[in-house]
Every structure is written in C-alpha cells, then in structure tokens.
Amino acid sequence: FGGKKLTPPPPPKKKSRKRRESPDLKAALIVQRRWRCYTQRLVFRYFRDLIHFREQGDPAALLRSINPREAGLMDAAFA
C-alpha cells in the first residue's frame, strides 16, 4: 500500500433523545428501586444471621428451625 495507514471511520454520533418521564412513572421507579434494595438487604441479613448462628449454635437446633420434619428424621437416625 502507499504507506498510508487505514483507520476505521469514526462511529456515528448517537442522537440523545431524552425521554420525558411522567412524575408518576418516576415515582414508581423510585419506589420499585427502594423496595428491591430493602428486600435484598433482608435476604442478606437472614443469611448472615443464619451463618452466624451456625458458627456458634447447635446444628440440630438450626435444622429444627429451618425444617422440623427433616430434623425429626435426623433425631431418629442418631438415637
């Protein structure tokens, strides 16, 4: 080639169209985001406390609190 470097053309510029959201839609999005955050924190705390209990507590009591029917089978197996 004649010593010229071939460079790709620049990407086309994106047209920025700002969507106009109604105040009700904005409020709904905020509430949904906050609700998801709240529920995720609850799930995190639940598992954090479960792990903490397991590190210090009795495993049989842990199983009884989660699934009493299975705990009964375990108690019968170790008796």
mmCIF file with all atom_site columns, C-alpha atoms in Angstrom:
data_model
loop_
_atom_site.group_PDB
_atom_site.id
_atom_site.type_symbol
_atom_site.label_atom_id
_atom_site.label_alt_id
_atom_site.label_comp_id
_atom_site.label_asym_id
_atom_site.label_entity_id
_atom_site.label_seq_id
_atom_site.pdbx_PDB_ins_code
_atom_site.Cartn_x
_atom_site.Cartn_y
_atom_site.Cartn_z
_atom_site.occupancy
_atom_site.B_iso_or_equiv
_atom_site.pdbx_formal_charge
_atom_site.auth_seq_id
_atom_site.auth_comp_id
_atom_site.auth_asym_id
_atom_site.auth_atom_id
_atom_site.pdbx_PDB_model_num
ATOM 1  C CA . PHE A 1 1  ? 0.000   0.000   0.000  1.00 0.00 ? 1  PHE A CA 1
ATOM 2  C CA . GLY A 1 2  ? 1.229   3.531   -0.420 1.00 0.00 ? 2  GLY A CA 1
ATOM 3  C CA . GLY A 1 3  ? 2.395   3.958   3.209  1.00 0.00 ? 3  GLY A CA 1
ATOM 4  C CA . LYS A 1 4  ? -0.980  5.290   4.281  1.00 0.00 ? 4  LYS A CA 1
ATOM 5  C CA . LYS A 1 5  ? -2.458  3.866   7.434  1.00 0.00 ? 5  LYS A CA 1
ATOM 6  C CA . LEU A 1 6  ? -6.021  2.753   7.077  1.00 0.00 ? 6  LEU A CA 1
ATOM 7  C CA . THR A 1 7  ? -8.130  3.774   10.016 1.00 0.00 ? 7  THR A CA 1
ATOM 8  C CA . PRO A 1 8  ? -11.737 2.824   10.516 1.00 0.00 ? 8  PRO A CA 1
ATOM 9  C CA . PRO A 1 9  ? -14.268 5.609   10.187 1.00 0.00 ? 9  PRO A CA 1
ATOM 10 C CA . PRO A 1 10 ? -15.415 7.154   13.449 1.00 0.00 ? 10 PRO A CA 1
ATOM 11 C CA . PRO A 1 11 ? -18.606 5.685   14.910 1.00 0.00 ? 11 PRO A CA 1
ATOM 12 C CA . PRO A 1 12 ? -21.765 7.618   14.121 1.00 0.00 ? 12 PRO A CA 1
ATOM 13 C CA . LYS A 1 13 ? -22.831 10.067  16.785 1.00 0.00 ? 13 LYS A CA 1
ATOM 14 C CA . LYS A 1 14 ? -25.729 8.912   18.865 1.00 0.00 ? 14 LYS A CA 1
ATOM 15 C CA . LYS A 1 15 ? -28.671 11.168  18.934 1.00 0.00 ? 15 LYS A CA 1
ATOM 16 C CA . SER A 1 16 ? -29.512 11.891  22.502 1.00 0.00 ? 16 SER A CA 1
ATOM 17 C CA . ARG A 1 17 ? -33.224 11.756  22.894 1.00 0.00 ? 17 ARG A CA 1
ATOM 18 C CA . LYS A 1 18 ? -34.224 12.337  26.432 1.00 0.00 ? 18 LYS A CA 1
ATOM 19 C CA . ARG A 1 19 ? -37.372 10.506  27.260 1.00 0.00 ? 19 ARG A CA 1
ATOM 20 C CA . ARG A 1 20 ? -39.794 12.578  29.142 1.00 0.00 ? 20 ARG A CA 1
ATOM 21 C CA . GLU A 1 21 ? -40.979 10.534  32.046 1.00 0.00 ? 21 GLU A CA 1
ATOM 22 C CA . SER A 1 22 ? -44.096 11.459  33.846 1.00 0.00 ? 22 SER A CA 1
ATOM 23 C CA . PRO A 1 23 ? -43.806 12.243  37.563 1.00 0.00 ? 23 PRO A CA 1
ATOM 24 C CA . ASP A 1 24 ? -45.905 9.155   38.312 1.00 0.00 ? 24 ASP A CA 1
ATOM 25 C CA . LEU A 1 25 ? -43.526 6.930   36.377 1.00 0.00 ? 25 LEU A CA 1
ATOM 26 C CA . LYS A 1 26 ? -40.509 8.465   38.113 1.00 0.00 ? 26 LYS A CA 1
ATOM 27 C CA . ALA A 1 27 ? -42.135 7.916   41.496 1.00 0.00 ? 27 ALA A CA 1
ATOM 28 C CA . ALA A 1 28 ? -42.978 4.309   40.620 1.00 0.00 ? 28 ALA A CA 1
ATOM 29 C CA . LEU A 1 29 ? -39.386 3.636   39.533 1.00 0.00 ? 29 LEU A CA 1
ATOM 30 C CA . ILE A 1 30 ? -38.052 5.113   42.774 1.00 0.00 ? 30 ILE A CA 1
ATOM 31 C CA . VAL A 1 31 ? -40.420 3.023   44.891 1.00 0.00 ? 31 VAL A CA 1
ATOM 32 C CA . GLN A 1 32 ? -39.519 -0.143  42.966 1.00 0.00 ? 32 GLN A CA 1
ATOM 33 C CA . ARG A 1 33 ? -35.799 0.511   43.323 1.00 0.00 ? 33 ARG A CA 1
ATOM 34 C CA . ARG A 1 34 ? -36.142 1.157   47.061 1.00 0.00 ? 34 ARG A CA 1
ATOM 35 C CA . TRP A 1 35 ? -38.283 -1.964  47.527 1.00 0.00 ? 35 TRP A CA 1
ATOM 36 C CA . ARG A 1 36 ? -35.714 -4.154  45.739 1.00 0.00 ? 36 ARG A CA 1
ATOM 37 C CA . CYS A 1 37 ? -32.957 -2.672  47.875 1.00 0.00 ? 37 CYS A CA 1
ATOM 38 C CA . TYR A 1 38 ? -34.956 -3.309  51.043 1.00 0.00 ? 38 TYR A CA 1
ATOM 39 C CA . THR A 1 39 ? -35.760 -6.930  50.184 1.00 0.00 ? 39 THR A CA 1
ATOM 40 C CA . GLN A 1 40 ? -32.167 -7.651  49.170 1.00 0.00 ? 40 GLN A CA 1
ATOM 41 C CA . ARG A 1 41 ? -30.980 -6.325  52.497 1.00 0.00 ? 41 ARG A CA 1
ATOM 42 C CA . LEU A 1 42 ? -33.490 -8.526  54.322 1.00 0.00 ? 42 LEU A CA 1
ATOM 43 C CA . VAL A 1 43 ? -32.256 -11.607 52.471 1.00 0.00 ? 43 VAL A CA 1
ATOM 44 C CA . PHE A 1 44 ? -28.643 -10.672 53.205 1.00 0.00 ? 44 PHE A CA 1
ATOM 45 C CA . ARG A 1 45 ? -29.372 -10.209 56.921 1.00 0.00 ? 45 ARG A CA 1
ATOM 46 C CA . TYR A 1 46 ? -31.242 -13.511 57.049 1.00 0.00 ? 46 TYR A CA 1
ATOM 47 C CA . PHE A 1 47 ? -28.333 -15.476 55.604 1.00 0.00 ? 47 PHE A CA 1
ATOM 48 C CA . ARG A 1 48 ? -25.780 -13.515 57.624 1.00 0.00 ? 48 ARG A CA 1
ATOM 49 C CA . ASP A 1 49 ? -27.611 -14.356 60.839 1.00 0.00 ? 49 ASP A CA 1
ATOM 50 C CA . LEU A 1 50 ? -28.067 -17.960 59.741 1.00 0.00 ? 50 LEU A CA 1
ATOM 51 C CA . ILE A 1 51 ? -24.335 -18.358 59.146 1.00 0.00 ? 51 ILE A CA 1
ATOM 52 C CA . HIS A 1 52 ? -23.542 -16.629 62.426 1.00 0.00 ? 52 HIS A CA 1
ATOM 53 C CA . PHE A 1 53 ? -25.920 -18.958 64.269 1.00 0.00 ? 53 PHE A CA 1
ATOM 54 C CA . ARG A 1 54 ? -24.402 -21.972 62.589 1.00 0.00 ? 54 ARG A CA 1
ATOM 55 C CA . GLU A 1 55 ? -20.916 -20.956 63.694 1.00 0.00 ? 55 GLU A CA 1
ATOM 56 C CA . GLN A 1 56 ? -21.972 -20.736 67.333 1.00 0.00 ? 56 GLN A CA 1
ATOM 57 C CA . GLY A 1 57 ? -25.171 -22.732 67.723 1.00 0.00 ? 57 GLY A CA 1
ATOM 58 C CA . ASP A 1 58 ? -26.240 -26.332 67.771 1.00 0.00 ? 58 ASP A CA 1
ATOM 59 C CA . PRO A 1 59 ? -26.606 -27.741 64.224 1.00 0.00 ? 59 PRO A CA 1
ATOM 60 C CA . ALA A 1 60 ? -29.626 -29.828 65.262 1.00 0.00 ? 60 ALA A CA 1
ATOM 61 C CA . ALA A 1 61 ? -31.376 -26.687 66.535 1.00 0.00 ? 61 ALA A CA 1
ATOM 62 C CA . LEU A 1 62 ? -30.561 -24.961 63.260 1.00 0.00 ? 62 LEU A CA 1
ATOM 63 C CA . LEU A 1 63 ? -32.117 -27.801 61.283 1.00 0.00 ? 63 LEU A CA 1
ATOM 64 C CA . ARG A 1 64 ? -35.172 -27.819 63.577 1.00 0.00 ? 64 ARG A CA 1
ATOM 65 C CA . SER A 1 65 ? -35.676 -24.117 62.962 1.00 0.00 ? 65 SER A CA 1
ATOM 66 C CA . ILE A 1 66 ? -35.390 -24.483 59.177 1.00 0.00 ? 66 ILE A CA 1
ATOM 67 C CA . ASN A 1 67 ? -37.110 -27.813 58.541 1.00 0.00 ? 67 ASN A CA 1
ATOM 68 C CA . PRO A 1 68 ? -38.668 -29.553 61.566 1.00 0.00 ? 68 PRO A CA 1
ATOM 69 C CA . ARG A 1 69 ? -39.737 -32.608 59.544 1.00 0.00 ? 69 ARG A CA 1
ATOM 70 C CA . GLU A 1 70 ? -36.172 -33.329 58.415 1.00 0.00 ? 70 GLU A CA 1
ATOM 71 C CA . ALA A 1 71 ? -34.875 -32.653 61.932 1.00 0.00 ? 71 ALA A CA 1
ATOM 72 C CA . GLY A 1 72 ? -37.169 -35.398 63.210 1.00 0.00 ? 72 GLY A CA 1
ATOM 73 C CA . LEU A 1 73 ? -35.596 -37.831 60.760 1.00 0.00 ? 73 LEU A CA 1
ATOM 74 C CA . MET A 1 74 ? -32.124 -36.808 61.875 1.00 0.00 ? 74 MET A CA 1
ATOM 75 C CA . ASP A 1 75 ? -33.033 -37.221 65.559 1.00 0.00 ? 75 ASP A CA 1
ATOM 76 C CA . ALA A 1 76 ? -34.382 -40.711 64.837 1.00 0.00 ? 76 ALA A CA 1
ATOM 77 C CA . ALA A 1 77 ? -31.219 -41.623 62.928 1.00 0.00 ? 77 ALA A CA 1
ATOM 78 C CA . PHE A 1 78 ? -28.897 -40.578 65.767 1.00 0.00 ? 78 PHE A CA 1
ATOM 79 C CA . ALA A 1 79 ? -30.994 -42.104 68.560 1.00 0.00 ? 79 ALA A CA 1
#
